[in-house]
Amino acid sequence: MSTTPPPRAMTADPAKTEHADEDGALGWFRALGPRGRRAFAGAFGGYALDAYDYFTLPLSMVALAAYFDLDSGQTGLFTTVTLLASGIGGALAGVLADRVGRVRALMITVITYAVFTVACGFAPDFASLLVFRALQGLGFGGEWAVGAILVAEYASSAHRGRTLGAIQSAWAVGWGLAVAAYTLVFSVFDDSTAWRVMFWTGALPALLVVWMRRRVQDAPQAIAVRERSTERTPFTAIFKPGLLRTTIFAGLLSTGVQGGYYTLATWVPTYLKSDRGLSVVGTGGYLTFLISGAFLGYLTGGYLTDRLGRRRNIWLFALLSALCVLAYGNIPEGADTLLLVLGFPLGFCMSAIFSGFGSFLAELYPTAVRGTGQGFTYNAGRAVGAVFPTTVGFLADSWGVGGALVFGAIGYGIAALALLGLPETRGRELT
């Protein structure tokens, strides 16, 4: 009889197993853990519905202009008011996230933008619609910043870029849903009624809040920091010497990127319908190319921001976005096939530049003021960037919408310059 002991079963090294579990295309998602994945779902859903509620206005712009007899400058004012209010809402939501928690602040922002989007559908005149849209902007401004912070605090430093890039892709999902609803609603109802129906569909986010209230929690380290704090960190902390430079340049970066983006998001539907003469169904088809490019751009940009670094990713797509805007606004009459094809790279580049924002801004601020810093810089940039769509609106009467769109390229130049004042943060642990 052999006295050789039987071979022992091989036991995997826990560290290696954990590392292997984070490899692969979805390793970033598995690395979040159960609570992190629920937080991801809540933030993804909130941002998708945020986009849906936002795009009810640009898609209804032509019908609104006809119903209230508005000129281009007045219709551009809708976007400016929304974005200016979003700057205030984002800053308030950021402070709220640091004081009452990320999830509670997130639910408040979702309820706010849903309620006032529905209210827009009942507006009797231009002035009341403008007020309701501004109030909708308060919730719209806060959702992304709070949701991005919530997920960033669950994500590992190695995967934070692609994790937040995936959150950003929710914007394209919401945009696509809005275009689908627009195509259906404006095909079924007369324009004078359809724009109201579009706004009324903005009640959908209320269902998400019910789920989030029961299933989503803040990251443990964020809870610990909030519970240890014996006094509230003032809003002015992000303007003190240690953070002032970061706040200034991060706000400037956000201004440039969002000035360029919202110029396109606001005016491309009008450009396709008015300048290019496309039907409702035709406009929806062209926007499908743009949105498909946007969705892949968010995911690709998230991957590249982890591989290339935050700054290089933004540099790259600022340049490419500016070139695409210039090309798209100068497509000759009759070249509608080129207009269709170019929509894909345009959507890809102007979205890929956003993918690094969630991780970059989160890594620039410590946990105690992360909500305040990220909420303020992202939304202050959005508010100042609101000048761009309005400028296009006033220039459109003399230049045409297509010609005025090139003004958005200036925003991407501002973003590239702002990076000179910010450090690279790839691999930085959140503290």
XYZ file of C-alpha atoms in Angstrom:
431
model
C 0.000 0.000 0.000
C 1.350 3.363 -0.954
C 2.098 5.790 1.858
C 2.214 8.757 -0.510
C -0.367 11.254 0.660
C -3.125 12.037 -1.815
C -2.668 15.241 -3.764
C -4.266 18.215 -2.106
C -6.933 20.132 -3.983
C -5.490 23.304 -5.411
C -6.841 26.415 -3.763
C -6.915 29.605 -5.761
C -5.058 32.567 -4.416
C -7.780 34.993 -3.253
C -5.841 38.002 -4.485
C -5.385 36.452 -7.936
C -9.045 35.379 -8.048
C -10.189 38.883 -7.184
C -7.889 40.382 -9.801
C -9.064 37.880 -12.447
C -12.667 38.751 -11.627
C -11.904 42.352 -12.588
C -10.437 41.402 -15.970
C -12.378 41.235 -19.202
C -14.848 43.537 -20.888
C -17.168 43.697 -17.868
C -14.512 43.469 -15.155
C -15.165 47.092 -14.199
C -18.814 46.226 -13.521
C -18.063 43.108 -11.438
C -15.521 45.097 -9.417
C -18.272 47.389 -8.142
C -19.764 44.660 -5.938
C -23.526 44.187 -5.300
C -24.102 47.570 -3.643
C -22.014 49.364 -6.237
C -23.943 47.720 -9.073
C -27.246 48.898 -7.585
C -25.779 52.401 -7.276
C -24.682 52.154 -10.921
C -28.206 51.159 -11.994
C -29.735 54.058 -10.064
C -27.303 56.621 -11.469
C -27.568 55.203 -15.005
C -31.371 55.299 -14.920
C -31.422 58.772 -13.428
C -29.073 60.158 -16.060
C -30.911 58.464 -18.947
C -34.207 59.964 -17.813
C -32.450 63.293 -17.200
C -31.460 63.265 -20.877
C -34.955 62.220 -21.921
C -36.533 65.139 -20.069
C -33.924 67.567 -21.401
C -34.447 66.611 -25.049
C -38.211 67.029 -24.920
C -37.485 70.730 -25.516
C -34.985 70.715 -28.435
C -37.060 68.097 -30.263
C -40.228 70.177 -29.806
C -38.539 73.488 -30.627
C -39.987 73.970 -34.116
C -43.523 73.218 -32.886
C -43.081 75.523 -29.883
C -41.785 78.358 -32.053
C -44.836 78.063 -34.308
C -47.310 77.731 -31.413
C -46.040 80.789 -29.489
C -44.813 82.682 -32.596
C -41.190 82.850 -31.405
C -38.084 83.938 -33.270
C -34.719 82.108 -33.136
C -33.402 84.269 -30.315
C -36.410 83.474 -28.115
C -36.201 79.741 -28.751
C -32.490 79.818 -27.921
C -33.424 81.528 -24.669
C -35.198 78.343 -23.515
C -31.893 76.488 -23.504
C -30.011 79.354 -21.896
C -32.501 79.600 -19.023
C -32.401 75.824 -18.526
C -28.615 75.742 -18.385
C -28.296 78.822 -16.189
C -30.734 77.315 -13.681
C -28.870 74.016 -13.923
C -25.730 75.794 -12.733
C -27.544 76.843 -9.558
C -29.204 73.446 -9.169
C -25.936 71.588 -9.648
C -24.125 73.661 -7.044
C -26.980 73.201 -4.544
C -27.184 69.465 -5.223
C -23.444 69.100 -4.712
C -23.612 70.773 -1.308
C -26.656 68.669 -0.452
C -24.815 65.484 -1.453
C -22.014 66.294 1.008
C -24.453 67.057 3.817
C -27.348 64.578 3.538
C -25.815 61.878 1.339
C -25.461 61.067 -2.345
C -28.590 58.926 -2.711
C -30.953 61.365 -0.991
C -29.645 64.241 -3.081
C -29.993 62.142 -6.225
C -33.654 61.367 -5.523
C -34.416 65.054 -4.900
C -32.902 66.045 -8.261
C -34.845 63.354 -10.149
C -38.162 64.379 -8.577
C -37.472 68.051 -9.353
C -36.759 67.625 -13.053
C -39.668 65.191 -13.513
C -42.273 67.447 -11.861
C -41.326 70.571 -13.795
C -40.962 68.782 -17.139
C -44.600 67.719 -16.773
C -45.526 71.278 -15.753
C -44.039 72.547 -19.031
C -46.751 70.627 -20.869
C -49.421 72.739 -19.169
C -47.771 76.119 -19.910
C -50.318 78.608 -21.320
C -47.768 81.082 -22.698
C -44.103 81.718 -23.452
C -43.327 83.332 -20.076
C -44.738 80.494 -17.970
C -42.985 77.881 -20.114
C -39.734 79.762 -19.596
C -40.268 79.709 -15.790
C -41.142 75.997 -15.708
C -38.140 75.179 -17.850
C -35.877 77.122 -15.505
C -37.246 75.186 -12.513
C -36.747 71.936 -14.427
C -33.136 73.017 -14.871
C -32.588 72.996 -11.095
C -33.087 69.216 -10.999
C -31.488 68.613 -14.378
C -28.306 70.341 -13.216
C -27.877 68.302 -10.061
C -28.516 64.762 -11.296
C -25.318 64.030 -13.198
C -22.938 65.434 -10.600
C -24.528 63.544 -7.708
C -24.926 60.286 -9.630
C -21.337 60.427 -10.897
C -20.011 60.973 -7.388
C -22.103 58.095 -6.028
C -20.647 55.644 -8.557
C -17.090 57.080 -8.504
C -16.866 56.299 -4.788
C -17.669 52.639 -5.457
C -15.359 52.276 -8.482
C -11.710 51.213 -8.230
C -9.046 53.617 -9.460
C -8.097 51.196 -12.254
C -11.620 51.108 -13.677
C -13.046 54.486 -12.697
C -12.760 56.013 -16.165
C -14.689 53.304 -18.000
C -17.191 52.957 -15.143
C -18.061 56.640 -15.310
C -17.923 56.490 -19.109
C -20.633 53.843 -18.965
C -22.701 56.145 -16.754
C -22.239 58.893 -19.345
C -23.558 56.540 -22.046
C -26.932 56.698 -20.297
C -27.284 60.165 -21.820
C -27.326 58.639 -25.311
C -29.887 56.051 -24.155
C -32.188 58.788 -22.832
C -31.614 60.855 -25.965
C -32.554 57.855 -28.116
C -35.724 57.248 -26.096
C -36.671 60.909 -26.509
C -36.192 60.714 -30.300
C -38.307 57.536 -30.435
C -41.043 59.235 -28.387
C -40.780 62.353 -30.576
C -41.165 60.316 -33.772
C -44.231 58.523 -32.383
C -45.910 61.486 -30.675
C -45.444 63.941 -33.548
C -46.682 61.322 -36.019
C -49.880 60.703 -34.022
C -50.756 64.208 -32.758
C -50.967 67.594 -34.391
C -47.927 69.778 -33.638
C -49.980 72.108 -31.435
C -50.764 69.176 -29.109
C -47.731 66.953 -29.623
C -45.268 69.235 -27.823
C -47.461 69.134 -24.708
C -47.660 65.324 -24.829
C -43.874 65.137 -25.106
C -43.473 67.097 -21.870
C -46.112 65.010 -20.087
C -44.152 61.839 -20.769
C -41.478 63.363 -18.503
C -43.306 61.889 -15.495
C -41.515 58.547 -16.033
C -38.563 59.253 -13.659
C -40.864 59.172 -10.631
C -40.907 55.359 -10.899
C -37.106 55.253 -10.593
C -37.195 57.212 -7.324
C -39.426 54.574 -5.715
C -36.879 51.854 -6.548
C -33.860 53.928 -5.517
C -35.374 54.730 -2.121
C -35.381 51.041 -1.222
C -32.360 49.603 -3.021
C -29.507 52.147 -3.351
C -27.044 53.225 -0.646
C -24.056 55.572 -0.427
C -20.547 54.088 -0.551
C -19.256 53.138 2.949
C -16.344 55.607 2.876
C -18.660 58.508 2.026
C -20.948 57.571 4.926
C -17.969 57.308 7.269
C -16.622 60.747 6.310
C -20.038 62.339 6.782
C -20.555 60.664 10.172
C -17.071 61.621 11.429
C -17.517 65.247 10.501
C -18.330 67.340 13.575
C -19.056 70.480 11.547
C -20.290 71.242 8.052
C -17.684 72.068 5.459
C -18.615 75.456 3.973
C -19.308 75.919 0.279
C -16.421 78.401 0.157
C -13.921 75.609 0.902
C -13.511 74.949 -2.838
C -12.329 78.556 -3.294
C -9.591 78.424 -0.655
C -5.911 78.411 -1.726
C -5.511 74.628 -1.833
C -8.441 74.154 -4.231
C -8.965 77.542 -5.898
C -6.788 76.807 -8.950
C -8.532 73.469 -9.452
C -11.972 75.060 -9.194
C -11.160 77.819 -11.706
C -9.670 75.561 -14.366
C -12.182 72.735 -13.883
C -14.981 75.270 -14.319
C -13.324 76.612 -17.470
C -12.917 73.084 -18.843
C -16.576 72.382 -18.216
C -17.584 75.662 -19.846
C -15.776 74.840 -23.068
C -16.940 71.255 -23.417
C -20.552 71.994 -22.550
C -20.687 75.167 -24.610
C -19.755 73.095 -27.652
C -22.001 70.184 -26.746
C -25.190 72.105 -25.983
C -24.800 74.180 -29.120
C -25.143 70.954 -31.087
C -27.703 69.247 -28.837
C -29.991 72.287 -29.000
C -29.749 73.251 -32.645
C -29.096 70.100 -34.704
C -32.795 69.014 -34.665
C -33.831 72.495 -35.866
C -31.001 72.498 -38.432
C -32.162 69.177 -39.868
C -35.826 70.147 -39.987
C -35.619 73.822 -40.992
C -32.361 74.272 -42.943
C -32.227 70.813 -44.509
C -36.008 70.370 -44.933
C -36.278 66.901 -43.360
C -39.588 65.455 -42.152
C -40.244 64.299 -38.588
C -39.372 60.707 -39.532
C -36.362 61.866 -41.557
C -35.063 63.966 -38.670
C -35.444 60.974 -36.336
C -33.463 58.802 -38.747
C -30.586 61.275 -38.999
C -30.517 61.719 -35.233
C -30.316 57.922 -34.841
C -26.895 58.023 -36.530
C -25.799 60.869 -34.271
C -27.023 59.109 -31.118
C -25.489 55.746 -32.084
C -22.152 57.486 -32.451
C -22.693 59.189 -29.091
C -23.369 55.905 -27.283
C -20.224 54.256 -28.627
C -18.278 57.449 -28.006
C -19.140 57.418 -24.308
C -18.029 53.798 -23.926
C -14.857 54.226 -26.004
C -13.938 57.466 -24.270
C -14.352 55.769 -20.896
C -11.919 53.038 -21.936
C -9.412 55.536 -23.354
C -9.524 57.776 -20.287
C -8.182 54.810 -18.273
C -5.589 53.913 -20.916
C -4.410 57.349 -22.076
C -5.179 59.368 -18.977
C -7.841 61.992 -18.243
C -6.073 64.935 -19.873
C -4.972 63.179 -23.076
C -8.454 61.817 -23.693
C -9.974 65.283 -23.412
C -7.220 66.825 -25.574
C -7.799 64.267 -28.306
C -11.562 64.598 -28.522
C -11.592 68.387 -28.132
C -9.600 68.565 -31.366
C -11.695 65.949 -33.177
C -14.998 67.472 -31.985
C -14.022 70.926 -33.260
C -13.133 69.482 -36.667
C -16.416 67.547 -36.864
C -18.491 70.614 -35.949
C -16.798 72.692 -38.647
C -17.376 69.961 -41.219
C -20.995 69.285 -40.229
C -22.000 72.948 -40.380
C -20.533 73.359 -43.869
C -21.993 70.375 -45.720
C -23.237 71.649 -49.107
C -26.917 71.640 -50.060
C -28.102 68.345 -51.484
C -25.356 66.264 -49.859
C -27.804 64.597 -47.466
C -25.993 61.246 -47.553
C -22.838 62.960 -46.295
C -24.958 64.689 -43.636
C -26.215 61.287 -42.499
C -22.784 59.620 -42.454
C -20.980 62.483 -40.726
C -23.541 62.415 -37.905
C -21.902 59.272 -36.522
C -18.365 60.657 -35.942
C -19.859 63.936 -34.742
C -21.885 62.146 -32.072
C -18.920 59.890 -31.241
C -16.387 62.679 -30.657
C -18.593 65.164 -28.828
C -19.598 62.383 -26.410
C -16.229 60.682 -25.924
C -14.841 63.927 -24.501
C -17.389 63.699 -21.672
C -16.439 60.184 -20.599
C -13.529 61.271 -18.457
C -15.434 64.042 -16.687
C -16.972 61.956 -13.922
C -13.694 60.345 -12.885
C -11.551 63.460 -13.484
C -13.648 65.836 -11.381
C -14.149 63.265 -8.612
C -10.385 62.727 -8.379
C -9.663 66.452 -8.178
C -11.536 66.911 -4.863
C -11.373 65.199 -1.438
C -14.445 63.298 -0.175
C -15.574 66.033 2.253
C -16.108 68.551 -0.575
C -16.378 66.248 -3.593
C -20.075 66.895 -4.061
C -19.625 70.648 -3.703
C -16.589 70.820 -6.010
C -17.906 68.526 -8.716
C -21.426 69.938 -8.565
C -20.216 73.537 -8.819
C -17.553 73.202 -11.518
C -19.601 70.974 -13.820
C -22.727 73.095 -13.568
C -21.066 76.504 -13.459
C -19.514 75.466 -16.750
C -22.911 74.395 -17.995
C -24.418 77.750 -16.979
C -21.694 79.851 -18.634
C -21.726 77.513 -21.631
C -25.414 78.395 -22.022
C -24.285 81.544 -23.793
C -23.269 79.440 -26.795
C -26.741 78.110 -27.818
C -28.256 81.589 -27.391
C -25.515 83.135 -29.527
C -26.257 80.570 -32.235
C -29.938 81.476 -31.974
C -29.257 85.144 -32.638
C -26.723 84.418 -35.379
C -29.024 81.911 -37.103
C -31.188 84.600 -38.707
C -28.217 86.043 -40.613
C -25.844 83.076 -40.873
C -28.338 80.224 -41.012
C -28.383 77.532 -38.313
C -25.738 75.475 -40.114
C -23.331 78.396 -40.349
C -23.904 79.433 -36.744
C -23.180 75.893 -35.483
C -19.467 76.414 -36.114
C -19.503 78.764 -33.125
C -19.595 75.591 -30.984
C -16.045 74.758 -32.101
C -14.799 77.693 -30.023
C -15.953 75.878 -26.892
C -13.695 72.928 -27.604
C -10.740 75.286 -27.996
C -11.471 76.741 -24.540
C -11.560 73.224 -23.073
C -8.158 72.372 -24.528
C -6.625 75.508 -23.010
C -8.169 74.805 -19.583
C -6.293 71.501 -19.342
C -3.044 73.447 -19.000
C -4.043 74.328 -15.431
C -5.123 70.861 -14.269
C -3.055 67.813 -13.174
C -3.347 64.281 -14.509
C -5.271 62.126 -11.982
C -5.315 58.655 -13.556
C -4.830 56.003 -10.866
C -5.486 58.396 -7.981
C -7.280 56.890 -4.988
C -10.223 58.855 -3.624
C -9.493 60.281 -0.168
